[in-house]
Coordinates of C-alpha atoms in Angstrom, one line a residue:
Chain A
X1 CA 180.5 69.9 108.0
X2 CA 183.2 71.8 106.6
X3 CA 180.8 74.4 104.8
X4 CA 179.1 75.4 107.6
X5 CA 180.4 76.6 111.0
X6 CA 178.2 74.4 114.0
X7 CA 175.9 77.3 114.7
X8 CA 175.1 77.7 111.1
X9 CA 174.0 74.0 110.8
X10 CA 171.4 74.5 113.6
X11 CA 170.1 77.0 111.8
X12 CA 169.2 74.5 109.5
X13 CA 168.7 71.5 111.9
X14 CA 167.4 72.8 114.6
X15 CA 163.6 73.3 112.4
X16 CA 163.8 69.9 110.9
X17 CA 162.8 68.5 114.6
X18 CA 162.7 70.0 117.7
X19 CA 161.7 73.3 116.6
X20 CA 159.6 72.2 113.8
X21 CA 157.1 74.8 112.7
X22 CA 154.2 72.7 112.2
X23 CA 154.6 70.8 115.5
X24 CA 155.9 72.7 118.0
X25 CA 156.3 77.0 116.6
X26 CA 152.3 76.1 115.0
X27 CA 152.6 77.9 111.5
X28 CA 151.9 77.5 108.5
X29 CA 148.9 75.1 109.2
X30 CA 146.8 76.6 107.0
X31 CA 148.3 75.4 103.6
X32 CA 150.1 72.4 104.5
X33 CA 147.0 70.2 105.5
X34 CA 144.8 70.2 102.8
X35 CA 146.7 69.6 100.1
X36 CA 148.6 67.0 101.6
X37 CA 145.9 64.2 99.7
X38 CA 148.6 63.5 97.1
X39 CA 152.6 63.0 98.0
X40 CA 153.2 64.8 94.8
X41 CA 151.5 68.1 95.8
X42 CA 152.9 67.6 98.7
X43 CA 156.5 67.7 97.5
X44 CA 155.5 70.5 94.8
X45 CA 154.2 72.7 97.8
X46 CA 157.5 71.9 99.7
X47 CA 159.8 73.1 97.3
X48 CA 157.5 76.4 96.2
X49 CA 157.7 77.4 100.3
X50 CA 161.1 76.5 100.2
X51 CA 161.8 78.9 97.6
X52 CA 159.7 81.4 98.5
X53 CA 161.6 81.6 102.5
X54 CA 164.9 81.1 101.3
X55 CA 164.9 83.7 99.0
X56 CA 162.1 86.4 100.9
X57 CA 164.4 85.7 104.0
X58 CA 167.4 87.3 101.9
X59 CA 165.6 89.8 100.5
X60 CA 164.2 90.8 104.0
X61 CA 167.8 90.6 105.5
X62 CA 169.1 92.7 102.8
X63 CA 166.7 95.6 103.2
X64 CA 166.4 95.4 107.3
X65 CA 168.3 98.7 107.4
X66 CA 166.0 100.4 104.9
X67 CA 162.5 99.5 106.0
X68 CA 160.5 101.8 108.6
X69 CA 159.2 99.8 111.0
X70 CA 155.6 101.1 110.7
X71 CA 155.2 100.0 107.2
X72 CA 157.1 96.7 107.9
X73 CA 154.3 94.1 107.1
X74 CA 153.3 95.8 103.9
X75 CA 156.6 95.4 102.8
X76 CA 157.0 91.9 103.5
X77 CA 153.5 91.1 101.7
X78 CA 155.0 92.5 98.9
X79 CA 157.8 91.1 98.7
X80 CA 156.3 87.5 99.5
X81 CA 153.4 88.2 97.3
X82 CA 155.9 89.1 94.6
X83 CA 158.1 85.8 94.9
X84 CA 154.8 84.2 95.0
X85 CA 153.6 85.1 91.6
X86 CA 156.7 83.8 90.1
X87 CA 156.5 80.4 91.8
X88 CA 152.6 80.4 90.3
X89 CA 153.2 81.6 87.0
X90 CA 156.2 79.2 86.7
X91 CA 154.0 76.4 88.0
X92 CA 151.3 77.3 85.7
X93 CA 153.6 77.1 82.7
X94 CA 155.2 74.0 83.3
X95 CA 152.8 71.9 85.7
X96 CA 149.7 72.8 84.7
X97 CA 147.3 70.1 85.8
X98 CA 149.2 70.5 89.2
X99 CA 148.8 73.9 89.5
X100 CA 145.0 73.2 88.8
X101 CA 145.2 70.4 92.2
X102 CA 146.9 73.2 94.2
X103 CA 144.3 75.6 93.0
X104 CA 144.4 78.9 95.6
X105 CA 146.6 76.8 97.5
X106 CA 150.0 78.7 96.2
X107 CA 148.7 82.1 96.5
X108 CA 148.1 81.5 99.8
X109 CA 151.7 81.0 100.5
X110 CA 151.7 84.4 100.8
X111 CA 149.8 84.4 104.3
X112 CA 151.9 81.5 105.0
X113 CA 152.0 82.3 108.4
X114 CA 155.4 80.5 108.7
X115 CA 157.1 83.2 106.5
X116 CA 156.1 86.4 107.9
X117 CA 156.7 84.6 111.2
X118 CA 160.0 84.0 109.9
X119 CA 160.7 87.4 108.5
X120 CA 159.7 89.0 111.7
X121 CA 161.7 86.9 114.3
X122 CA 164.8 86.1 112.1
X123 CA 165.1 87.9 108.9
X124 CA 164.3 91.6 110.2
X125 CA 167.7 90.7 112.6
X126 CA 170.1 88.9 110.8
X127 CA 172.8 88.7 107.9
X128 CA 171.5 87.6 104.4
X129 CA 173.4 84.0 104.6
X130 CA 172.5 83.2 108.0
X131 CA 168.5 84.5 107.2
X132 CA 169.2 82.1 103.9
X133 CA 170.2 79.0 106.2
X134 CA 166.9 80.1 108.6
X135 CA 164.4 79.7 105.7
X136 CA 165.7 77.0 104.3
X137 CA 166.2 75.4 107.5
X138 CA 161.9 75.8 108.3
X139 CA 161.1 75.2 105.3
X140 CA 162.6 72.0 104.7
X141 CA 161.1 71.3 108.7
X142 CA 158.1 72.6 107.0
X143 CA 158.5 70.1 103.8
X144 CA 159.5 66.8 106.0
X145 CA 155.9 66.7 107.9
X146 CA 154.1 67.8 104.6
X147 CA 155.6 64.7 102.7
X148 CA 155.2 62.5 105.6
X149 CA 151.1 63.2 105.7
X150 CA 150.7 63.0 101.8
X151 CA 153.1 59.7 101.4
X152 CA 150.7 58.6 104.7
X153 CA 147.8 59.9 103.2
X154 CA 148.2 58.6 99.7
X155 CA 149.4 55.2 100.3
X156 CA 146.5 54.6 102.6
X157 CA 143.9 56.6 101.1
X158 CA 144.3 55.9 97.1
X159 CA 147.0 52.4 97.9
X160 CA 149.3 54.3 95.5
X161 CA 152.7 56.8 95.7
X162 CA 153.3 59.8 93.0
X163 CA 150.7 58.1 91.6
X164 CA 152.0 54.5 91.2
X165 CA 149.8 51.7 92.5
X166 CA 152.2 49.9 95.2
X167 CA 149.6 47.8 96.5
X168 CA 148.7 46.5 93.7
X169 CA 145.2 47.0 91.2
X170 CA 142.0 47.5 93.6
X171 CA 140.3 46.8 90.5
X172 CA 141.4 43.9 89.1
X173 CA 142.9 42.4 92.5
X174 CA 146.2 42.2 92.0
X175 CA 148.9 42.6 95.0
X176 CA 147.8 43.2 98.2
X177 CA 144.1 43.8 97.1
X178 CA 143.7 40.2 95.5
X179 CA 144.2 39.1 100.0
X180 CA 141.3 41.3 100.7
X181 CA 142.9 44.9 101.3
X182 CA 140.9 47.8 101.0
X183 CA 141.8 51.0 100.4
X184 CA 140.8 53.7 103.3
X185 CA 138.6 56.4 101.7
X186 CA 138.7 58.1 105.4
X187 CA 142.3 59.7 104.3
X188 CA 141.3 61.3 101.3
X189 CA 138.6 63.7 103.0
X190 CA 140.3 66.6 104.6
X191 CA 140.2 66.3 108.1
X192 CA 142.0 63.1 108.1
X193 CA 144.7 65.5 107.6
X194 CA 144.7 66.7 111.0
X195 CA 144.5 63.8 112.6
X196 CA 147.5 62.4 111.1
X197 CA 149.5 65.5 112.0
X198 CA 148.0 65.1 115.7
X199 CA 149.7 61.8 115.7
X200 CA 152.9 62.9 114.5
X201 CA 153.1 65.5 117.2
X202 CA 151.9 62.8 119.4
X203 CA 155.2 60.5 118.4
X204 CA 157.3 63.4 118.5
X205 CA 156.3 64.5 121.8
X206 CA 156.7 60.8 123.2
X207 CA 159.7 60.9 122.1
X208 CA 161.3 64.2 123.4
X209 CA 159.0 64.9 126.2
X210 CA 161.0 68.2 126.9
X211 CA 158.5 69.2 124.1
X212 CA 155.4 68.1 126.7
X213 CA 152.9 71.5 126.6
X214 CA 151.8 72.3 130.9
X215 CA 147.8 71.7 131.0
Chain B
X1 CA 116.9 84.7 96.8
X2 CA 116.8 80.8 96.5
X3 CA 120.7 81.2 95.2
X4 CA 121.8 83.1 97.9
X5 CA 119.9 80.9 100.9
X6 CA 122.1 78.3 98.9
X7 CA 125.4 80.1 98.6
X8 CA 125.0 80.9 102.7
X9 CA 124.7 77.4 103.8
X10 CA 127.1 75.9 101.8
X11 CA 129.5 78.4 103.1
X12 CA 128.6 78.1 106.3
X13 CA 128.6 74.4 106.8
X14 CA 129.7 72.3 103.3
X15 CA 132.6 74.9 102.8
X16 CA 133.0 75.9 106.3
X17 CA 136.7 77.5 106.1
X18 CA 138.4 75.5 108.9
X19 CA 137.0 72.0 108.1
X20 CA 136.8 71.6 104.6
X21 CA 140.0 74.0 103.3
X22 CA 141.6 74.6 106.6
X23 CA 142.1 78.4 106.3
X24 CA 142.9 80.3 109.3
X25 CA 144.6 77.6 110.7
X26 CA 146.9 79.7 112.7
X27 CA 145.1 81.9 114.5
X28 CA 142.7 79.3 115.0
X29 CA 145.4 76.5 116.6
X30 CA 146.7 80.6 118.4
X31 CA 143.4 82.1 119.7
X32 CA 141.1 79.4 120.4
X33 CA 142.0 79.0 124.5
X34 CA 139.3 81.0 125.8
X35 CA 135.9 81.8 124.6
X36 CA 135.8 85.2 125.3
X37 CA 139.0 86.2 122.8
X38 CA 137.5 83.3 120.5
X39 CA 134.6 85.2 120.1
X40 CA 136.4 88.8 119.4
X41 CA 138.2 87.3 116.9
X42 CA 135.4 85.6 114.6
X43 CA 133.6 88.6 114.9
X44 CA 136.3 90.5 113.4
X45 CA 137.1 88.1 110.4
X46 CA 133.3 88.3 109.6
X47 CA 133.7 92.0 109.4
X48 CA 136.5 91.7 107.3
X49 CA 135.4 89.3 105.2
X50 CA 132.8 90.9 104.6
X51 CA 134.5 94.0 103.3
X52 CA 137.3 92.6 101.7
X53 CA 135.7 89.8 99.2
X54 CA 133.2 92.3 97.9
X55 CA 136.2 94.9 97.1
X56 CA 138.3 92.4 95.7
X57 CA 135.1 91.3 93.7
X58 CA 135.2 94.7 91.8
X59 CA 138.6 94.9 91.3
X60 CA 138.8 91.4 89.8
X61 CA 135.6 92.2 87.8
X62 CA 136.8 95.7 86.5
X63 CA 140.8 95.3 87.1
X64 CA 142.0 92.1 86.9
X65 CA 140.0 89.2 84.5
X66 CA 140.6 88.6 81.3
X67 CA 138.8 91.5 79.3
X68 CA 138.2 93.1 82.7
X69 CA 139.3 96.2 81.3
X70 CA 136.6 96.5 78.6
X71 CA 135.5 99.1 80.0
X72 CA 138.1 101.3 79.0
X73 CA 137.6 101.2 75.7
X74 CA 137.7 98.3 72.9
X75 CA 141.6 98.2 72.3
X76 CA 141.6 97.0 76.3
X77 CA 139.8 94.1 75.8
X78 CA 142.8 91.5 75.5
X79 CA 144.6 92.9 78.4
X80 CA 144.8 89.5 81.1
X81 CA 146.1 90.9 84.2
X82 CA 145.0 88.1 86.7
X83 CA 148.4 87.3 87.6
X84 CA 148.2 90.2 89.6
X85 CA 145.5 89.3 91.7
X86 CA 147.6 88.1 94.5
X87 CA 149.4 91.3 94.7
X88 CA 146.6 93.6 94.8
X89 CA 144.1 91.5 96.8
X90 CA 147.1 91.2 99.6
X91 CA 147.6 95.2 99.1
X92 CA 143.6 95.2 99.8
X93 CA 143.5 93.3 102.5
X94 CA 146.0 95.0 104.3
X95 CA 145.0 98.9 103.4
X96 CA 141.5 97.7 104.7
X97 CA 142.5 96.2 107.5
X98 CA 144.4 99.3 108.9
X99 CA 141.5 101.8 107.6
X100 CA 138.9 99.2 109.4
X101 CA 141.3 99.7 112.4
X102 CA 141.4 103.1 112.3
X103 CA 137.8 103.8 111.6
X104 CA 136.9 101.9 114.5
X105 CA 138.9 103.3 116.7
X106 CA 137.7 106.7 115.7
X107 CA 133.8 106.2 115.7
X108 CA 133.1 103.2 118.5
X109 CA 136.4 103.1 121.1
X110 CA 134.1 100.0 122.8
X111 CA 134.0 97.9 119.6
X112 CA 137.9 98.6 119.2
X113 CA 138.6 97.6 123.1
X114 CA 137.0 94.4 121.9
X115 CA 137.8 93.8 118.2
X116 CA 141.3 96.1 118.0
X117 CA 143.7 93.7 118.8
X118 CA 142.8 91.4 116.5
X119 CA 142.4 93.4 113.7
X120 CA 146.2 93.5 112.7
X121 CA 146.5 89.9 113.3
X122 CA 143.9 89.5 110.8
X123 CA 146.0 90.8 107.7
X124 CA 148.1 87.6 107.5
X125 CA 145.1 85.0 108.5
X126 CA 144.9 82.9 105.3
X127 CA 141.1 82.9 105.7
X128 CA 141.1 86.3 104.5
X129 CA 143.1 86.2 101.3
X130 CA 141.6 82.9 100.9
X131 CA 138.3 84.5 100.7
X132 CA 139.2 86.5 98.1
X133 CA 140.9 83.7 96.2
X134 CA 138.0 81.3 96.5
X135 CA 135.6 83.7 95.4
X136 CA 138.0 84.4 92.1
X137 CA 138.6 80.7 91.7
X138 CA 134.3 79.8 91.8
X139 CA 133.7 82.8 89.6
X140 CA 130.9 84.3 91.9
X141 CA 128.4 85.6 89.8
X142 CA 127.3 89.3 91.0
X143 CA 128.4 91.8 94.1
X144 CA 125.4 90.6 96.4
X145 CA 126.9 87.4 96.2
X146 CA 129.8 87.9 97.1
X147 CA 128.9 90.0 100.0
X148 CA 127.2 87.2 101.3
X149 CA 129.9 84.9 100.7
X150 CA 132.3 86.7 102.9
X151 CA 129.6 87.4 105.5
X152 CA 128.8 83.6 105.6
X153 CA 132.4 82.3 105.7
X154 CA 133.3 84.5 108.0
X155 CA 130.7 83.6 109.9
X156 CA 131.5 79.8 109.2
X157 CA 134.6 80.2 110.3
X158 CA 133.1 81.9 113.7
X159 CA 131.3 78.9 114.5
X160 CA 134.1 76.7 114.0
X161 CA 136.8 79.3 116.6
X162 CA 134.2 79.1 118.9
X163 CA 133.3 75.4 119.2
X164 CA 137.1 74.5 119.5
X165 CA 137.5 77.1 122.1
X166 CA 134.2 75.9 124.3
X167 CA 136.0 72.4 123.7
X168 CA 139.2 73.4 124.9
X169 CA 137.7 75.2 128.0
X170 CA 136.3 71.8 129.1
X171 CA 139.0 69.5 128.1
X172 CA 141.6 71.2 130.8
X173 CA 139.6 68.8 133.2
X174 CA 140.5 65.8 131.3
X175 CA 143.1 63.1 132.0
X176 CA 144.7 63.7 127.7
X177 CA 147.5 61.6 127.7
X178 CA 150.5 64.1 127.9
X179 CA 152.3 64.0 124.7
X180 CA 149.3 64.9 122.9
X181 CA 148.4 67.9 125.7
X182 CA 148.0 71.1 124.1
X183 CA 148.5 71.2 120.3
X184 CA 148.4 67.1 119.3
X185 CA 145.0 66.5 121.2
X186 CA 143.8 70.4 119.7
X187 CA 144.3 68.7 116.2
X188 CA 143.1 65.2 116.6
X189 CA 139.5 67.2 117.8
X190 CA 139.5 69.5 115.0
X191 CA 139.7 66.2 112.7
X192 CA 136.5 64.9 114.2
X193 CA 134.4 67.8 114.1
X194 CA 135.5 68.2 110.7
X195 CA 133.9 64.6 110.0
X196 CA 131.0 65.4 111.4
X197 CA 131.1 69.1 109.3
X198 CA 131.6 66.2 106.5
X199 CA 128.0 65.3 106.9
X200 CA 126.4 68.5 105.9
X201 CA 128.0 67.4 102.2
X202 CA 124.1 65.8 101.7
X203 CA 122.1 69.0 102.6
X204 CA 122.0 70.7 99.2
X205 CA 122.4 68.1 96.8
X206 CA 119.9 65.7 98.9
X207 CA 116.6 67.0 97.2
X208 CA 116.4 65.6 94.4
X209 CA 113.1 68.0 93.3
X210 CA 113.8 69.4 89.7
X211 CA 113.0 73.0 89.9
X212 CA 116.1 72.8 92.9
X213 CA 117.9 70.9 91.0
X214 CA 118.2 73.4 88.6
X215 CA 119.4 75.7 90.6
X216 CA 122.0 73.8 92.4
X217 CA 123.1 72.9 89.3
X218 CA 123.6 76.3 88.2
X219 CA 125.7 77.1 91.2
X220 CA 127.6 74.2 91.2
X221 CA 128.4 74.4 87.0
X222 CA 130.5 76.9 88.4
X223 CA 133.1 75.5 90.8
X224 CA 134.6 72.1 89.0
X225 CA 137.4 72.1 91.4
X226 CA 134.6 71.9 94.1
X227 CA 133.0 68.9 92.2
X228 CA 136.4 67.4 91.9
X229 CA 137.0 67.8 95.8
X230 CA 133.5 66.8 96.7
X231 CA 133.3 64.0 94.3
X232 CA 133.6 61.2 96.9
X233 CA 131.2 62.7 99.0
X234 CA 128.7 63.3 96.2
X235 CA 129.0 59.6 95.0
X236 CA 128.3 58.4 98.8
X237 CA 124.8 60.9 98.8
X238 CA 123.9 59.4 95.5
X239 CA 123.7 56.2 96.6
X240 CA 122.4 56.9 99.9
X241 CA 119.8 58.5 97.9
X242 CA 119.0 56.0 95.9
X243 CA 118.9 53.8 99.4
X244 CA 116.5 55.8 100.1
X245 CA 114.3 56.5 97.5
X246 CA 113.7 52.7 97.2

């Protein structure tokens, strides 16, 4: 890429896979899994905690001269909290009923343990633009294994995708339900949530076994 | 007293914070090696819990709902200023945790030695804010209540830390295939027990009695998202119920 120099675009690549921070850096658990029943809160929650990095990361960057250390994590929860709000109110203006699905779910962005992780190891050291790449970097790495549990999760669990019905009527037995398919009520309930994340970090480990955790 | 017997278990196990809404995730996945540490931790999220809901119950009663502000005179009463509440229950949380800190530290240096380290780490654990933003979103009733639902999450969440940690003791002895080592296998677990949490969905709404029923009902009026949530599992008791019954 001509944009970017080649240590710029691993600051955004480099979170996508092998340093992804659900799978392998472990944050931001918390929100991602149970609102991941439905591709389209899924992809809603994505974009607010891609926001919400990108722009807390610059914000951070920009005052990492000013701020005492002491008060540091204050600081950050208000500046999250504050970015937070926005994302809310806008949600609740202009996606109501999803809002209402993601219920306490978008305030509690704000102890998205992936952002203040990011603040503290990348932000609180670096430029604005490369702290912008960071944050968008995790949170699209972030995004990726949210939207691979709710498209898993929602085609399974409900046979549909944003909604549609791509397998077909379970009701009147049209497509793949008219062969005798059923739909798997096991992934709606939460904790089907984890399991599928278990099993992506179980791919992704086969796969790169650099990744393999000792004991 | 009936209402608040109710409000503890469903906390406890129907609502339990890591099973059912996954809060606390991190620290949970973070802390949960060793027993020992597991057990500093959970007690210090009760602790905190059960400060921080019942303050941030009387600032969203007196601050924050719509008409809150009453109070202050009739020409307050259309003041809405709940789009603050993430602001000021974060700004809580985190003044509390520091005084907690400090208090300790002052008055019982043994309970510090055990509970200190964990009590910074506690500002950002989404079980805490998420406390706070359950017990705003279910519109608990009084200040008693909300105590106890702080107490009882936290004490939810307790029980969950330490199973996975007395889990994770044990399983070093296990031949875990080795991609899954570590993290993948810490999740899959987690998803079983929080089938088998699933379960406990039946123990309130089982008894079909009708001077309980009214006051489940009562409780449960409140929280529609919950209903919503729980509807699956509600439609399964039902009409294991009715299995039953006949």
């Amino acid at each position: 890429m001509a944009l970017l120099s080649k240590k710029d675009s691993k600051l955004i690549l480099d979170p996508l896979a092998d340093n992804n921070p659900i799978t392998i850096q472990v944050l931001g658990i918390c929100s991602a899994l149970a609102i991941t029943a439905e591709l389209k809160a899924s992809v809603v929650m994505a974009l607010s905690v891609l926001f919400v990095l990108g722009a807390g990361n610059v914000v951070i960057s920009l005052m990492r001269n000013i701020i005492p250390s002491k008060i540091r994590i204050i600081v950050q929860l208000v500046v999250v909290a504050t970015l937070v709000i926005i994302v809310d109110q806008v949600l609740k203006a202009f996606a109501y009923e999803l809002s209402k699905t993601l219920s306490v779910f978008v305030g509690l962005i704000i102890t998205n343990c992936i952002i203040m992780g990011r603040f503290e190891a990348f932000a609180l050291g670096n430029g604005p633009w490369k702290s912008f790449l960071d944050g968008i970097g995790n949170a699209a790495g972030y995004g990726i294994i949210l939207v691979i549990v709710g498209f898993f999760r929602e085609l399974l669990g409900s046979g549909t995708l944003f909604g549609f019905k791509v397998l077909g009527d379970p009701v009147t037995k049209t497509g793949l339900y008219s062969i005798g398919y059923e739909n798997n009520g096991f992934m709606i309930i939460p904790p089907a949530a984890l399991i599928v994340v278990g099993i992506i970090i179980w791919v992704q480990r086969s796969r790169n076994r650099t990744l393999i955790e000792e004991a | 007293m009936i209402e608040h017997l109710e409000l503890f278990f469903k906390s406890i196990f129907i609502d339990n914070m890591v099973f059912a809404v996954f809060l606390g995730m991190c620290s949970y996945l973070a802390v949960s090696k060793k027993v020992s540490t597991a057990v500093g931790l959970g007690a210090a999220v009760i602790f905190v819990l059960g400060v921080t809901v019942p303050l941030n119950w009387l600032l969203d009663q007196y601050l924050l709902k719509d008409g809150a502000l009453v109070w202050l005179g009739p020409e307050y009463a259309d003041y809405d200023l709940s789009f603050l509440s993430f602001i000021l229950f974060i700004a809580t949380i985190a003044t509390m945790v520091q005084l907690v800190e400090i208090v300790v530290e002052k008055f019982s240096p043994s309970l510090y030695n055990s509970l200190g380290i964990f009590l910074p780490l506690i500002a950002v654990n989404c079980a805490i804010l998420g406390g706070s933003l359950f017990m705003q979103a279910r519109d608990i009733p009084n200040l008693g209540l909300a105590l106890n639902y702080g107490v009882s999450s936290g004490i939810g969440w307790f029980l969950a830390i330490l199973a996975i940690a007395a889990i994770r003791e044990k399983i070093r002895y296990s031949n875990v295939p080795a991609p899954l080592r570590g993290l993948g296998i810490t999740f899959i677990i987690t998803g079983l027990m929080g089938i088998g949490f699933q379960s406990f969905g039946g123990m309130l709404t089982g008894d079909n009695e009708p001077p309980e029923e009214q006051t489940s009902t009562t409780v449960e009026a409140k929280d529609e998202k919950e209903i919503k949530k729980e509807l699956e599992d509600k439609e399964k008791t039902v009409s294991y119920n009715k299995v039953i019954n006949k």
